[in-house]
PDB file of C-alpha atoms in Angstrom:
ATOM      1  CA  MET A 559     112.304 150.487 108.895  1.00 50.00           C
ATOM      2  CA  GLY A 560     114.023 153.386 107.074  1.00 48.00           C
ATOM      3  CA  GLU A 561     116.994 153.117 104.806  1.00 51.00           C
ATOM      4  CA  ALA A 562     119.666 154.952 106.805  1.00 62.00           C
ATOM      5  CA  GLU A 563     118.762 154.479 110.422  1.00 86.00           C
ATOM      6  CA  GLU A 564     121.093 153.197 113.075  1.00 93.00           C
ATOM      7  CA  ILE A 565     120.331 150.291 115.366  1.00 96.00           C
ATOM      8  CA  LEU A 566     120.276 151.490 118.925  1.00 96.00           C
ATOM      9  CA  LEU A 567     120.699 148.861 121.626  1.00 96.00           C
ATOM     10  CA  PRO A 568     120.574 149.357 125.402  1.00 96.00           C
ATOM     11  CA  PRO A 569     123.935 148.189 126.841  1.00 96.00           C
ATOM     12  CA  VAL A 570     122.242 145.381 128.802  1.00 96.00           C
ATOM     13  CA  VAL A 571     120.728 143.985 125.636  1.00 97.00           C
ATOM     14  CA  LEU A 572     124.075 143.966 123.852  1.00 97.00           C
ATOM     15  CA  ARG A 573     125.724 142.354 126.887  1.00 97.00           C
ATOM     16  CA  GLU A 574     123.119 139.589 127.055  1.00 98.00           C
ATOM     17  CA  ILE A 575     123.573 138.822 123.345  1.00 98.00           C
ATOM     18  CA  LEU A 576     127.340 138.719 123.738  1.00 98.00           C
ATOM     19  CA  ASP A 577     127.233 136.607 126.922  1.00 98.00           C
ATOM     20  CA  HIS A 578     124.936 134.068 125.267  1.00 98.00           C
ATOM     21  CA  CYS A 579     127.044 133.828 122.123  1.00 98.00           C
ATOM     22  CA  ARG A 580     130.308 133.481 124.059  1.00 97.00           C
ATOM     23  CA  SER A 581     128.804 130.854 126.373  1.00 98.00           C
ATOM     24  CA  LEU A 582     128.072 128.535 123.436  1.00 98.00           C
ATOM     25  CA  ARG A 583     131.276 129.032 121.478  1.00 97.00           C
ATOM     26  CA  PRO A 584     132.455 127.167 119.402  1.00 97.00           C
ATOM     27  CA  GLU A 585     128.836 126.451 118.381  1.00 98.00           C
ATOM     28  CA  GLU A 586     126.816 129.098 116.647  1.00 98.00           C
ATOM     29  CA  ALA A 587     124.331 130.676 119.056  1.00 98.00           C
ATOM     30  CA  CYS A 588     121.029 132.313 118.147  1.00 98.00           C
ATOM     31  CA  GLY A 589     118.058 134.136 119.563  1.00 98.00           C
ATOM     32  CA  LEU A 590     115.510 136.916 119.225  1.00 98.00           C
ATOM     33  CA  VAL A 591     115.460 140.520 120.462  1.00 98.00           C
ATOM     34  CA  ALA A 592     112.037 142.017 121.245  1.00 98.00           C
ATOM     35  CA  SER A 593     111.114 145.683 121.352  1.00 98.00           C
ATOM     36  CA  ASP A 594     108.361 147.419 123.299  1.00 97.00           C
ATOM     37  CA  ALA A 595     105.579 149.579 121.831  1.00 96.00           C
ATOM     38  CA  SER A 596     107.970 152.535 121.535  1.00 95.00           C
ATOM     39  CA  GLY A 597     110.394 150.432 119.465  1.00 95.00           C
ATOM     40  CA  ARG A 598     113.035 150.179 122.196  1.00 96.00           C
ATOM     41  CA  PRO A 599     114.723 146.740 122.517  1.00 97.00           C
ATOM     42  CA  VAL A 600     113.681 145.349 125.886  1.00 97.00           C
ATOM     43  CA  ALA A 601     114.305 141.611 125.912  1.00 98.00           C
ATOM     44  CA  VAL A 602     116.791 139.067 124.628  1.00 98.00           C
ATOM     45  CA  ILE A 603     115.335 135.590 124.170  1.00 98.00           C
ATOM     46  CA  PRO A 604     118.048 132.913 123.514  1.00 98.00           C
ATOM     47  CA  VAL A 605     116.861 129.977 121.436  1.00 98.00           C
ATOM     48  CA  THR A 606     118.660 126.629 121.115  1.00 98.00           C
ATOM     49  CA  ASN A 607     120.586 126.016 117.879  1.00 98.00           C
ATOM     50  CA  SER A 608     119.178 122.602 117.079  1.00 97.00           C
ATOM     51  CA  LEU A 609     122.139 121.898 114.715  1.00 97.00           C
ATOM     52  CA  HIS A 610     124.799 122.482 117.442  1.00 98.00           C
ATOM     53  CA  SER A 611     127.224 123.397 114.655  1.00 98.00           C
ATOM     54  CA  PRO A 612     130.082 125.914 114.508  1.00 97.00           C
ATOM     55  CA  VAL A 613     129.022 126.992 111.018  1.00 97.00           C
ATOM     56  CA  ARG A 614     125.215 126.553 110.805  1.00 97.00           C
ATOM     57  CA  TYR A 615     122.209 127.231 112.946  1.00 98.00           C
ATOM     58  CA  GLN A 616     118.533 126.469 112.987  1.00 97.00           C
ATOM     59  CA  MET A 617     116.350 127.606 115.862  1.00 97.00           C
ATOM     60  CA  GLU A 618     114.711 124.746 117.682  1.00 97.00           C
ATOM     61  CA  THR A 619     111.161 125.041 116.318  1.00 94.00           C
ATOM     62  CA  ARG A 620     109.203 124.695 119.531  1.00 94.00           C
ATOM     63  CA  GLU A 621     111.384 127.216 121.332  1.00 97.00           C
ATOM     64  CA  GLN A 622     111.131 129.606 118.407  1.00 97.00           C
ATOM     65  CA  PHE A 623     107.326 129.246 118.420  1.00 95.00           C
ATOM     66  CA  ALA A 624     107.175 129.827 122.179  1.00 96.00           C
ATOM     67  CA  ALA A 625     109.493 132.861 121.925  1.00 97.00           C
ATOM     68  CA  MET A 626     107.391 134.420 119.171  1.00 95.00           C
ATOM     69  CA  LYS A 627     104.215 133.751 121.078  1.00 94.00           C
ATOM     70  CA  ARG A 628     105.712 135.371 124.169  1.00 97.00           C
ATOM     71  CA  ILE A 629     106.605 138.423 122.109  1.00 96.00           C
ATOM     72  CA  ARG A 630     103.021 138.663 120.833  1.00 93.00           C
ATOM     73  CA  LYS A 631     101.450 138.139 124.303  1.00 94.00           C
ATOM     74  CA  GLU A 632     103.662 140.816 125.876  1.00 97.00           C
ATOM     75  CA  GLY A 633     102.641 143.278 123.173  1.00 96.00           C
ATOM     76  CA  TRP A 634     106.232 143.423 121.958  1.00 97.00           C
ATOM     77  CA  SER A 635     107.511 143.293 118.387  1.00 95.00           C
ATOM     78  CA  LEU A 636     110.277 141.227 116.825  1.00 96.00           C
ATOM     79  CA  PHE A 637     113.162 143.735 116.684  1.00 98.00           C
ATOM     80  CA  ALA A 638     116.111 141.581 115.656  1.00 98.00           C
ATOM     81  CA  ILE A 639     117.272 138.039 115.076  1.00 98.00           C
ATOM     82  CA  PHE A 640     120.806 137.435 116.254  1.00 98.00           C
ATOM     83  CA  HIS A 641     123.322 134.642 115.689  1.00 98.00           C
ATOM     84  CA  SER A 642     127.055 134.205 116.047  1.00 98.00           C
ATOM     85  CA  HIS A 643     129.838 133.357 113.629  1.00 98.00           C
ATOM     86  CA  PRO A 644     132.371 131.754 115.993  1.00 97.00           C
ATOM     87  CA  LEU A 645     134.947 131.160 113.265  1.00 96.00           C
ATOM     88  CA  SER A 646     134.484 134.043 110.832  1.00 95.00           C
ATOM     89  CA  ASP A 647     133.619 137.664 110.344  1.00 96.00           C
ATOM     90  CA  PRO A 648     130.129 138.902 111.207  1.00 97.00           C
ATOM     91  CA  ILE A 649     129.023 139.264 107.589  1.00 97.00           C
ATOM     92  CA  PRO A 650     125.844 137.615 106.293  1.00 98.00           C
ATOM     93  CA  SER A 651     126.624 134.401 104.441  1.00 97.00           C
ATOM     94  CA  PRO A 652     124.676 133.110 101.416  1.00 96.00           C
ATOM     95  CA  ALA A 653     122.806 130.777 103.880  1.00 95.00           C
ATOM     96  CA  ASP A 654     121.988 133.753 106.151  1.00 96.00           C
ATOM     97  CA  ILE A 655     120.532 135.658 103.216  1.00 96.00           C
ATOM     98  CA  ARG A 656     118.748 132.739 101.588  1.00 93.00           C
ATOM     99  CA  GLN A 657     116.976 131.844 104.841  1.00 92.00           C
ATOM    100  CA  ALA A 658     116.128 135.368 105.997  1.00 93.00           C
ATOM    101  CA  PHE A 659     112.338 135.060 106.184  1.00 92.00           C
ATOM    102  CA  TYR A 660     111.706 137.989 108.529  1.00 93.00           C
ATOM    103  CA  PRO A 661     112.609 141.144 106.624  1.00 90.00           C
ATOM    104  CA  GLU A 662     111.005 143.339 109.326  1.00 91.00           C
ATOM    105  CA  ALA A 663     113.652 142.280 111.844  1.00 96.00           C
ATOM    106  CA  TYR A 664     117.257 143.399 111.894  1.00 98.00           C
ATOM    107  CA  MET A 665     119.887 140.678 111.510  1.00 98.00           C
ATOM    108  CA  ILE A 666     122.534 141.009 114.217  1.00 98.00           C
ATOM    109  CA  ILE A 667     125.690 138.898 113.801  1.00 98.00           C
ATOM    110  CA  VAL A 668     128.345 138.468 116.488  1.00 98.00           C
ATOM    111  CA  GLY A 669     131.793 137.682 115.152  1.00 97.00           C
ATOM    112  CA  LEU A 670     133.754 135.692 117.734  1.00 97.00           C
ATOM    113  CA  GLU A 671     136.797 134.746 115.726  1.00 95.00           C
ATOM    114  CA  LYS A 672     138.868 137.201 117.738  1.00 92.00           C
ATOM    115  CA  GLU A 673     138.368 139.127 120.953  1.00 91.00           C
ATOM    116  CA  PRO A 674     136.999 141.653 121.354  1.00 94.00           C
ATOM    117  CA  ALA A 675     133.972 140.345 119.586  1.00 96.00           C
ATOM    118  CA  VAL A 676     132.671 142.305 116.623  1.00 97.00           C
ATOM    119  CA  VAL A 677     128.914 142.910 116.461  1.00 97.00           C
ATOM    120  CA  ARG A 678     127.236 144.160 113.310  1.00 97.00           C
ATOM    121  CA  GLY A 679     123.651 144.846 112.290  1.00 98.00           C
ATOM    122  CA  TYR A 680     121.967 144.500 108.935  1.00 98.00           C
ATOM    123  CA  VAL A 681     118.727 144.873 107.092  1.00 97.00           C
ATOM    124  CA  VAL A 682     118.232 141.849 104.796  1.00 96.00           C
ATOM    125  CA  ARG A 683     115.618 142.207 102.100  1.00 91.00           C
ATOM    126  CA  ASP A 684     114.945 140.671  98.691  1.00 89.00           C
ATOM    127  CA  GLY A 685     118.208 138.711  98.758  1.00 93.00           C
ATOM    128  CA  GLN A 686     120.409 141.672  99.578  1.00 95.00           C
ATOM    129  CA  PHE A 687     121.927 142.933 102.816  1.00 96.00           C
ATOM    130  CA  PHE A 688     122.613 146.458 103.967  1.00 97.00           C
ATOM    131  CA  GLU A 689     124.703 147.204 107.021  1.00 97.00           C
ATOM    132  CA  ARG A 690     123.263 149.613 109.605  1.00 97.00           C
ATOM    133  CA  PRO A 691     125.410 151.360 112.211  1.00 96.00           C
ATOM    134  CA  LEU A 692     124.921 149.609 115.499  1.00 96.00           C
ATOM    135  CA  ARG A 693     125.289 151.712 118.630  1.00 94.00           C
ATOM    136  CA  THR A 694     124.636 151.267 122.283  1.00 92.00           C
ATOM    137  CA  GLU A 695     122.609 153.876 124.119  1.00 82.00           C
ATOM    138  CA  PRO A 696     124.825 156.158 126.136  1.00 73.00           C
ATOM    139  CA  VAL A 697     124.857 155.327 129.819  1.00 62.00           C
ATOM    140  CA  PRO A 698     123.469 158.301 131.774  1.00 60.00           C
ATOM    141  CA  PRO A 699     126.121 160.203 133.729  1.00 61.00           C
ATOM    142  CA  SER A 700     126.322 159.018 137.308  1.00 58.00           C
ATOM    143  CA  GLY A 701     126.341 162.599 138.582  1.00 50.00           C
ATOM    144  CA  SER A 702     128.609 165.574 138.333  1.00 44.00           C
ATOM    145  CA  ALA A 703     129.592 165.710 141.977  1.00 45.00           C
ATOM    146  CA  THR A 704     133.255 164.962 142.587  1.00 41.00           C
ATOM    147  CA  PRO A 705     134.516 163.571 145.869  1.00 41.00           C
TER     148      PRO A 705
ATOM    149  CA  MET B1230      84.660 124.783 110.796  1.00 73.00           C
ATOM    150  CA  SER B1231      86.180 128.194 111.181  1.00 90.00           C
ATOM    151  CA  VAL B1232      89.730 128.561 112.480  1.00 96.00           C
ATOM    152  CA  VAL B1233      92.048 131.519 112.909  1.00 97.00           C
ATOM    153  CA  VAL B1234      95.174 131.433 110.747  1.00 98.00           C
ATOM    154  CA  ARG B1235      98.154 133.539 111.771  1.00 96.00           C
ATOM    155  CA  ILE B1236     100.077 134.835 108.779  1.00 96.00           C
ATOM    156  CA  PRO B1237     103.789 135.705 109.095  1.00 93.00           C
ATOM    157  CA  THR B1238     104.968 139.093 107.837  1.00 88.00           C
ATOM    158  CA  PRO B1239     106.586 137.923 104.589  1.00 87.00           C
ATOM    159  CA  LEU B1240     103.241 136.457 103.413  1.00 94.00           C
ATOM    160  CA  ARG B1241     101.086 139.411 104.336  1.00 94.00           C
ATOM    161  CA  LYS B1242     101.621 140.947 100.932  1.00 93.00           C
ATOM    162  CA  LEU B1243      99.317 138.141  99.738  1.00 96.00           C
ATOM    163  CA  THR B1244      96.675 138.657 102.434  1.00 97.00           C
ATOM    164  CA  GLY B1245      96.232 142.407 102.026  1.00 96.00           C
ATOM    165  CA  ASN B1246      98.483 142.970 105.047  1.00 95.00           C
ATOM    166  CA  GLN B1247      96.286 140.934 107.377  1.00 96.00           C
ATOM    167  CA  GLY B1248      98.201 139.127 110.095  1.00 94.00           C
ATOM    168  CA  GLU B1249      95.209 136.992 111.010  1.00 95.00           C
ATOM    169  CA  VAL B1250      92.538 135.557 108.751  1.00 98.00           C
ATOM    170  CA  ARG B1251      89.658 133.093 109.173  1.00 97.00           C
ATOM    171  CA  GLU B1252      89.341 129.959 107.089  1.00 97.00           C
ATOM    172  CA  GLU B1253      87.029 126.982 106.918  1.00 95.00           C
ATOM    173  CA  GLY B1254      88.129 123.350 106.705  1.00 95.00           C
ATOM    174  CA  GLY B1255      88.345 120.031 108.524  1.00 96.00           C
ATOM    175  CA  THR B1256      92.103 119.499 108.097  1.00 97.00           C
ATOM    176  CA  VAL B1257      95.155 121.720 107.798  1.00 97.00           C
ATOM    177  CA  ARG B1258      95.300 120.813 104.068  1.00 96.00           C
ATOM    178  CA  GLU B1259      91.748 122.113 103.625  1.00 97.00           C
ATOM    179  CA  ILE B1260      92.653 125.250 105.480  1.00 97.00           C
ATOM    180  CA  LEU B1261      95.536 125.775 103.017  1.00 97.00           C
ATOM    181  CA  ASP B1262      93.091 125.161 100.128  1.00 96.00           C
ATOM    182  CA  GLY B1263      90.882 127.899 101.586  1.00 97.00           C
ATOM    183  CA  LEU B1264      93.845 130.243 101.911  1.00 97.00           C
ATOM    184  CA  GLU B1265      94.826 129.639  98.286  1.00 97.00           C
ATOM    185  CA  SER B1266      91.309 130.352  97.046  1.00 97.00           C
ATOM    186  CA  HIS B1267      91.152 133.633  98.931  1.00 97.00           C
ATOM    187  CA  TYR B1268      94.792 134.639  98.562  1.00 97.00           C
ATOM    188  CA  PRO B1269      96.148 133.122  95.342  1.00 97.00           C
ATOM    189  CA  GLY B1270      99.872 132.346  95.374  1.00 97.00           C
ATOM    190  CA  ILE B1271     100.126 131.629  99.078  1.00 97.00           C
ATOM    191  CA  ARG B1272     100.142 127.840  98.761  1.00 96.00           C
ATOM    192  CA  GLU B1273     103.323 127.652  96.683  1.00 95.00           C
ATOM    193  CA  ARG B1274     105.070 129.591  99.462  1.00 96.00           C
ATOM    194  CA  LEU B1275     104.037 126.881 101.941  1.00 97.00           C
ATOM    195  CA  THR B1276     104.171 123.597 100.042  1.00 96.00           C
ATOM    196  CA  ASP B1277     106.398 122.094  97.359  1.00 95.00           C
ATOM    197  CA  GLU B1278     105.489 120.551  93.988  1.00 93.00           C
ATOM    198  CA  ALA B1279     104.539 117.300  95.711  1.00 94.00           C
ATOM    199  CA  GLY B1280     102.158 119.143  97.958  1.00 92.00           C
ATOM    200  CA  GLU B1281     104.272 118.621 101.078  1.00 93.00           C
ATOM    201  CA  LEU B1282     105.184 121.309 103.538  1.00 95.00           C
ATOM    202  CA  ARG B1283     108.356 123.160 102.560  1.00 95.00           C
ATOM    203  CA  ARG B1284     111.369 122.402 104.719  1.00 91.00           C
ATOM    204  CA  PHE B1285     111.622 125.876 106.193  1.00 93.00           C
ATOM    205  CA  ILE B1286     107.931 126.278 106.928  1.00 96.00           C
ATOM    206  CA  ASN B1287     106.494 125.129 110.231  1.00 96.00           C
ATOM    207  CA  ILE B1288     102.771 125.046 110.879  1.00 98.00           C
ATOM    208  CA  TYR B1289     101.446 124.876 114.439  1.00 97.00           C
ATOM    209  CA  LEU B1290      97.946 123.839 115.315  1.00 97.00           C
ATOM    210  CA  ASN B1291      97.408 125.568 118.658  1.00 96.00           C
ATOM    211  CA  GLU B1292     100.591 124.530 120.523  1.00 93.00           C
ATOM    212  CA  GLU B1293     101.577 121.539 118.392  1.00 94.00           C
ATOM    213  CA  ASP B1294     103.841 121.296 115.327  1.00 95.00           C
ATOM    214  CA  ILE B1295     101.712 119.447 112.749  1.00 97.00           C
ATOM    215  CA  ARG B1296     104.825 117.462 111.675  1.00 94.00           C
ATOM    216  CA  PHE B1297     104.518 115.659 115.006  1.00 94.00           C
ATOM    217  CA  ALA B1298     100.790 115.009 114.405  1.00 96.00           C
ATOM    218  CA  GLU B1299      99.392 113.963 111.053  1.00 96.00           C
ATOM    219  CA  GLY B1300     101.079 116.634 108.956  1.00 96.00           C
ATOM    220  CA  LEU B1301      98.756 118.390 106.546  1.00 97.00           C
ATOM    221  CA  ASP B1302      96.066 115.778 107.305  1.00 97.00           C
ATOM    222  CA  THR B1303      95.936 116.893 110.916  1.00 97.00           C
ATOM    223  CA  LYS B1304      92.316 117.554 111.837  1.00 97.00           C
ATOM    224  CA  VAL B1305      91.188 120.951 112.973  1.00 97.00           C
ATOM    225  CA  LYS B1306      88.094 121.983 114.890  1.00 96.00           C
ATOM    226  CA  ALA B1307      86.189 125.203 115.346  1.00 94.00           C
ATOM    227  CA  GLY B1308      88.095 127.765 117.390  1.00 94.00           C
ATOM    228  CA  ASP B1309      91.528 126.242 116.683  1.00 97.00           C
ATOM    229  CA  GLU B1310      94.449 128.461 115.839  1.00 97.00           C
ATOM    230  CA  VAL B1311      96.765 127.661 112.957  1.00 98.00           C
ATOM    231  CA  SER B1312     100.118 129.500 112.988  1.00 97.00           C
ATOM    232  CA  ILE B1313     102.404 129.620 109.959  1.00 97.00           C
ATOM    233  CA  ILE B1314     105.963 130.044 111.227  1.00 96.00           C
ATOM    234  CA  PRO B1315     108.895 130.258 108.812  1.00 96.00           C
ATOM    235  CA  ALA B1316     112.012 128.690 110.377  1.00 96.00           C
ATOM    236  CA  ILE B1317     114.874 130.900 111.497  1.00 97.00           C
ATOM    237  CA  ALA B1318     118.136 129.480 110.229  1.00 97.00           C
ATOM    238  CA  GLY B1319     121.400 130.331 108.580  1.00 97.00           C
ATOM    239  CA  GLY B1320     125.039 130.329 109.577  1.00 94.00           C
ATOM    240  CA  ALA B1321     128.487 131.131 108.388  1.00 90.00           C
ATOM    241  CA  ARG B1322     128.535 128.362 105.734  1.00 87.00           C
TER     242      ARG B1322
END
């Protein structure tokens, strides 16, 4: 993970993250994003927030274990950990930073206080966070022919 | 009895970057003793001053969370797999 890279998400991955977070509002939602051997995000794995809280989350431990095992079995890597802030800006809180035990994964936060939602990505390491530009892959042109 | 222990990324600094190590022991506690003797400093990342598992650390024996078995006294047998899984948690407040 370099220091100035951007986080590139396929549109379908971003949409799945957003759909999951919106579906659970006003509770915080959470989950994992897995990438394939080339580093491209390929799967969104929602995990239950066992706290069912609008301001805190903790992944249900069995589901988290199963999700991580699935990532390993598929030959994927943990690309990002996402969660939502339904009532505030998508900026890592002291709790987010204190409990960030997976420095190899990006932290993606979805701010749902207003629509449109605001999605931001971070690297969190040694108690500090650094925002990384988050972009969706361009959708290939559907063809140049005009009717 | 030899078991495989899966080490999460944040602890691999202590295991020479190994994600998987082998340890001997009859219980999870003995496995942690073995880890500490080979990789000093790892136990304090997993257990508190009272020797209990830290709140944000989960340990699975095969498919089972040891908190729902006998905790650190859960027995292990040859060929078992012990996974150390830091919890994923946080939130706006």
